Amino acid sequence: MERIYTDKIEINKIDNKTHKKIRFCTDKSYHKLVFEFQYSPKLVDKIEDIEEAFDSNELSSLKNSFISSEEKINNLLTLSLYCDDEYIGCAHRHNYVQIIEISESKSTEGFKKTKLVASAWELIISVHAAYSNNIQAVINIYAV
Amino acid sequence: MLYREEKEMGFKWIRIQTHVHTVHSDGGNTLEEMACAAKAEKVDAMLLTDHNTMAGGENAKEVCEKIGIDIIQAIEYTTFYGHIIALGAPYFRWEKIDQYNLNALAEHVHKYNGIIGIAHPRQIGDPICTGGTFNFKAVDFKKIDFIEVWHGVSNKNNEWENNEKFWLDIVKFGNDITCLYGGDFHKKEQFKESEAFNWMQISEEQSITEAIKAAIINGRVIMSKGPCFNMNIKSDKFSYSMGDTVEGEGKPFYNVCIEPVKNTFIGKIKVKLVDNIGVLYEIDYKEQDKLIVTLTENIERRWVRTEIIDSIKNELLAVSNPIFFKNNRS
């Protein structure tokens, strides 16, 4: 398996509800592409971050119960893929470590089976929730 | 499973779940497992509404044929400002949807004769469930076909009442938007856990997808935990069903006819006729084939609907979509 792309992106509270785009190209056919996507921290555990997350919206009355109890709020990033401008899919799941495989015969759930020829790829990291600063998102792409 | 047929109209009632997730997003079961669970609860059809993907539809036909339940490909666009369900249109780049351009998504869906609806408008939102509450601005509600008023496995924190208030606030301005139940099932067990589903009156002349779209657009839907019924207003010239609009007949009174569908009214039941002002009529159901209520004209009346109540538990069992009155709109 050959790593053909790697990137690390820092996401902060100011990036909440934005999309980060990554573009890369493959110059030949492959049997399978493997996208390794992970981000951290998943849980928002700093009290000041929890306070700030609740202060700016209608649920501020719930703030104290989240600070004092076991319940936590999460940062949430998801990954969507386009190949030559065609939508391949999205892994809208709460796992903060995701391994996504794309091939002509089988793809990870959420993604269409796709023939892998030389193509222009677009990855969209959607920042559904960034309530912490310094969230580190890493993407590695491997080809087989 | 078919229930009572409206032979003279070529319609039939089906049970349908309109909001279902699988492993293709954050659901815990495969499409086949969810379809099996739906079939076990006598569901005739379900919309596949995974978050931001239609990949689950790749084996939908195979699952349909194997399990014997209609599966209609849809999608839940899980945006930062609300969750939007669409079916019948190609994928729309949801990252292009900002807080002010939901209308663009609606126009795209309608361009392909699809339908679009608002999921759980008053579900808990940020920061607990990101984007869970509907927060779009500058929305042309004439472009929206349906709203989930009943939502989820059960009614938590009065969400259903808050969703209904959201829907009523839109309806009062002349937007005849269909209301329906969205289970939002993420696990196969939820088909059984939730007592609610939609009865939908569909045409037998159309394909299942077209028939479901038409039923939703035309408001032929009952949110229900069991009871099913026909509701009509009949005049000399016309017959109006749920979802229809009575237009300017200028009559001093109307006869509303409520006909329970056999074997769906179980236990001690109360039937209520309600309009936007309040309760018009209430009666204990005693296995009548038909209930006819005469309404006198009221210029303040914008809509009328039927509610079915469990008399013992005082629990709402079913709510029809309204029949609207056009002359009385502001």
Tab-separated table of N, CA and C in Angstrom, chain A residues 17-19 21 53-54 57 59 62 66 73 76 78 80 82 85 87 89-90 92-94 109-113 122 124 126-129 131, chain B residues 22-26 51-56 58 75 78-81 91-97 124-131 133 135:
chain	number	residue	atom	x	y	z
A	17	LYS	N	-18.902	25.356	11.754
A	17	LYS	CA	-19.870	25.482	10.659
A	17	LYS	C	-19.233	26.043	9.383
A	18	THR	N	-18.075	25.502	9.061
A	18	THR	CA	-17.434	25.793	7.776
A	18	THR	C	-17.030	24.461	7.133
A	19	HIS	N	-16.573	24.553	5.908
A	19	HIS	CA	-16.099	23.354	5.204
A	19	HIS	C	-14.656	23.589	4.777
A	21	LYS	N	-11.724	22.286	2.215
A	21	LYS	CA	-11.615	21.485	0.983
A	21	LYS	C	-10.162	21.087	0.744
A	53	ALA	N	-19.822	27.250	24.465
A	53	ALA	CA	-20.702	26.550	23.508
A	53	ALA	C	-22.169	26.774	23.839
A	54	PHE	N	-22.484	26.776	25.120
A	54	PHE	CA	-23.884	26.954	25.518
A	54	PHE	C	-24.293	28.410	25.565
A	57	ASN	N	-26.329	30.170	22.524
A	57	ASN	CA	-27.545	29.652	21.909
A	57	ASN	C	-28.659	29.466	22.943
A	59	LEU	N	-29.962	26.977	24.350
A	59	LEU	CA	-29.934	25.916	25.359
A	59	LEU	C	-29.073	26.287	26.562
A	62	LEU	N	-29.148	24.599	29.944
A	62	LEU	CA	-28.634	23.241	30.180
A	62	LEU	C	-27.147	23.240	30.502
A	66	PHE	N	-24.402	20.059	31.983
A	66	PHE	CA	-23.335	19.450	31.194
A	66	PHE	C	-21.972	19.647	31.856
A	73	ILE	N	-20.363	17.359	25.478
A	73	ILE	CA	-20.642	17.724	24.090
A	73	ILE	C	-19.426	17.351	23.250
A	76	LEU	N	-17.517	17.630	16.071
A	76	LEU	CA	-17.935	16.686	15.033
A	76	LEU	C	-17.463	17.157	13.668
A	78	THR	N	-17.027	15.625	9.617
A	78	THR	CA	-17.349	14.513	8.715
A	78	THR	C	-16.603	14.714	7.409
A	80	SER	N	-16.610	14.095	3.239
A	80	SER	CA	-17.339	13.785	1.997
A	80	SER	C	-16.327	13.696	0.860
A	82	TYR	N	-15.647	13.637	-3.465
A	82	TYR	CA	-16.057	13.807	-4.855
A	82	TYR	C	-14.917	13.307	-5.743
A	85	ASP	N	-15.796	15.508	-9.837
A	85	ASP	CA	-17.014	16.276	-9.561
A	85	ASP	C	-18.246	15.406	-9.331
A	87	TYR	N	-20.317	12.948	-6.879
A	87	TYR	CA	-20.388	12.683	-5.443
A	87	TYR	C	-20.249	11.193	-5.178
A	89	GLY	N	-19.766	10.049	-1.766
A	89	GLY	CA	-20.498	9.784	-0.535
A	89	GLY	C	-19.914	10.486	0.662
A	90	CYS	N	-20.428	10.094	1.818
A	90	CYS	CA	-20.061	10.751	3.060
A	90	CYS	C	-20.130	9.743	4.191
A	92	HIS	N	-21.127	10.140	7.537
A	92	HIS	CA	-21.679	10.964	8.618
A	92	HIS	C	-21.875	10.075	9.833
A	93	ARG	N	-20.761	9.888	10.539
A	93	ARG	CA	-20.781	9.067	11.748
A	93	ARG	C	-19.998	9.815	12.812
A	94	HIS	N	-20.134	9.395	14.041
A	94	HIS	CA	-19.517	10.122	15.147
A	94	HIS	C	-18.139	9.586	15.516
A	109	GLU	N	-19.344	1.685	3.853
A	109	GLU	CA	-20.721	2.171	3.926
A	109	GLU	C	-20.770	3.698	3.895
A	110	GLY	N	-21.677	4.202	3.107
A	110	GLY	CA	-21.809	5.647	2.924
A	110	GLY	C	-21.237	6.118	1.609
A	111	PHE	N	-20.475	5.262	0.963
A	111	PHE	CA	-19.779	5.630	-0.267
A	111	PHE	C	-20.131	4.657	-1.390
A	112	LYS	N	-20.224	5.224	-2.610
A	112	LYS	CA	-20.553	4.376	-3.770
A	112	LYS	C	-19.331	3.594	-4.218
A	113	LYS	N	-19.575	2.434	-4.820
A	113	LYS	CA	-18.497	1.699	-5.489
A	113	LYS	C	-18.044	2.557	-6.674
A	122	GLU	N	-11.800	15.502	-4.649
A	122	GLU	CA	-12.062	16.603	-3.725
A	122	GLU	C	-12.555	16.006	-2.408
A	124	ILE	N	-14.070	17.001	1.274
A	124	ILE	CA	-14.662	18.093	2.044
A	124	ILE	C	-14.727	17.654	3.500
A	126	SER	N	-16.294	18.656	6.735
A	126	SER	CA	-17.359	19.549	7.193
A	126	SER	C	-17.269	19.675	8.714
A	127	VAL	N	-17.171	20.900	9.161
A	127	VAL	CA	-17.014	21.165	10.599
A	127	VAL	C	-18.395	21.422	11.184
A	128	HIS	N	-19.091	20.344	11.519
A	128	HIS	CA	-20.441	20.474	12.096
A	128	HIS	C	-20.377	21.101	13.489
A	129	ALA	N	-19.310	20.777	14.215
A	129	ALA	CA	-19.191	21.300	15.574
A	129	ALA	C	-17.720	21.411	15.944
A	131	TYR	N	-16.125	23.107	19.071
A	131	TYR	CA	-16.284	23.845	20.323
A	131	TYR	C	-14.990	23.914	21.109
B	22	THR	N	-29.375	3.856	8.192
B	22	THR	CA	-28.692	2.556	8.192
B	22	THR	C	-27.210	2.775	8.473
B	23	VAL	N	-26.443	1.701	8.321
B	23	VAL	CA	-24.991	1.782	8.508
B	23	VAL	C	-24.329	2.691	7.469
B	24	HIS	N	-25.071	3.113	6.466
B	24	HIS	CA	-24.492	4.024	5.475
B	24	HIS	C	-24.346	5.437	6.013
B	25	SER	N	-24.946	5.711	7.156
B	25	SER	CA	-24.577	6.912	7.905
B	25	SER	C	-24.364	6.462	9.355
B	26	ASP	N	-25.130	6.970	10.303
B	26	ASP	CA	-24.872	6.633	11.705
B	26	ASP	C	-25.883	5.659	12.287
B	51	HIS	N	-27.842	10.239	6.366
B	51	HIS	CA	-27.292	11.595	6.386
B	51	HIS	C	-26.344	11.807	5.209
B	52	ASN	N	-26.670	12.755	4.353
B	52	ASN	CA	-25.764	13.236	3.306
B	52	ASN	C	-25.199	12.159	2.375
B	53	THR	N	-25.909	11.086	2.177
B	53	THR	CA	-25.474	10.074	1.223
B	53	THR	C	-26.666	9.267	0.717
B	54	MET	N	-26.530	8.836	-0.542
B	54	MET	CA	-27.539	7.934	-1.106
B	54	MET	C	-26.898	6.596	-1.465
B	55	ALA	N	-25.733	6.325	-0.903
B	55	ALA	CA	-25.026	5.079	-1.208
B	55	ALA	C	-25.821	3.858	-0.775
B	56	GLY	N	-26.663	4.007	0.234
B	56	GLY	CA	-27.439	2.874	0.733
B	56	GLY	C	-28.414	2.329	-0.281
B	58	GLU	N	-27.821	1.467	-3.229
B	58	GLU	CA	-27.203	0.587	-4.240
B	58	GLU	C	-27.802	-0.813	-4.231
B	75	ILE	N	-32.906	11.145	1.095
B	75	ILE	CA	-31.665	11.570	1.761
B	75	ILE	C	-32.034	12.581	2.836
B	78	THR	N	-28.005	16.846	6.095
B	78	THR	CA	-27.728	17.194	7.492
B	78	THR	C	-26.824	18.414	7.473
B	79	THR	N	-27.452	19.575	7.430
B	79	THR	CA	-26.715	20.814	7.272
B	79	THR	C	-26.455	21.442	8.640
B	80	PHE	N	-25.737	22.538	8.626
B	80	PHE	CA	-25.421	23.214	9.885
B	80	PHE	C	-26.647	23.924	10.467
B	81	TYR	N	-27.678	24.149	9.657
B	81	TYR	CA	-28.810	24.998	10.071
B	81	TYR	C	-30.126	24.247	10.121
B	91	TYR	N	-28.376	14.234	-6.104
B	91	TYR	CA	-27.670	14.820	-4.974
B	91	TYR	C	-27.344	16.287	-5.244
B	92	PHE	N	-27.473	17.091	-4.191
B	92	PHE	CA	-27.158	18.520	-4.235
B	92	PHE	C	-25.993	18.744	-3.302
B	93	ARG	N	-24.984	19.469	-3.763
B	93	ARG	CA	-23.815	19.720	-2.929
B	93	ARG	C	-24.214	20.487	-1.671
B	94	TRP	N	-24.398	19.760	-0.571
B	94	TRP	CA	-24.966	20.411	0.600
B	94	TRP	C	-24.016	21.413	1.217
B	95	GLU	N	-22.709	21.299	0.890
B	95	GLU	CA	-21.783	22.283	1.451
B	95	GLU	C	-22.026	23.669	0.839
B	96	LYS	N	-22.843	23.737	-0.204
B	96	LYS	CA	-23.179	25.034	-0.791
B	96	LYS	C	-24.406	25.660	-0.117
B	97	ILE	N	-25.023	24.920	0.788
B	97	ILE	CA	-26.204	25.447	1.468
B	97	ILE	C	-25.752	26.261	2.679
B	124	ILE	N	-33.907	19.232	19.784
B	124	ILE	CA	-32.809	19.910	20.471
B	124	ILE	C	-31.649	20.097	19.489
B	125	GLY	N	-30.999	21.268	19.584
B	125	GLY	CA	-29.974	21.586	18.598
B	125	GLY	C	-28.596	21.799	19.194
B	126	ASP	N	-27.878	22.782	18.618
B	126	ASP	CA	-26.516	23.065	19.067
B	126	ASP	C	-26.487	23.427	20.544
B	127	PRO	N	-25.459	23.028	21.283
B	127	PRO	CA	-24.310	22.219	20.890
B	127	PRO	C	-24.509	20.722	21.156
B	128	ILE	N	-25.727	20.312	21.567
B	128	ILE	CA	-25.955	18.902	21.919
B	128	ILE	C	-26.160	18.062	20.656
B	129	CYS	N	-26.992	18.553	19.752
B	129	CYS	CA	-27.202	17.847	18.483
B	129	CYS	C	-27.031	18.889	17.384
B	130	THR	N	-25.856	18.920	16.797
B	130	THR	CA	-25.523	20.039	15.911
B	130	THR	C	-26.451	20.078	14.699
B	131	GLY	N	-26.993	21.246	14.432
B	131	GLY	CA	-27.901	21.421	13.303
B	131	GLY	C	-29.270	20.811	13.506
B	133	THR	N	-31.890	21.717	15.229
B	133	THR	CA	-33.016	22.655	15.221
B	133	THR	C	-33.006	23.427	13.907
B	135	ASN	N	-32.940	26.343	11.693
B	135	ASN	CA	-32.508	27.730	11.898
B	135	ASN	C	-32.245	28.447	10.588
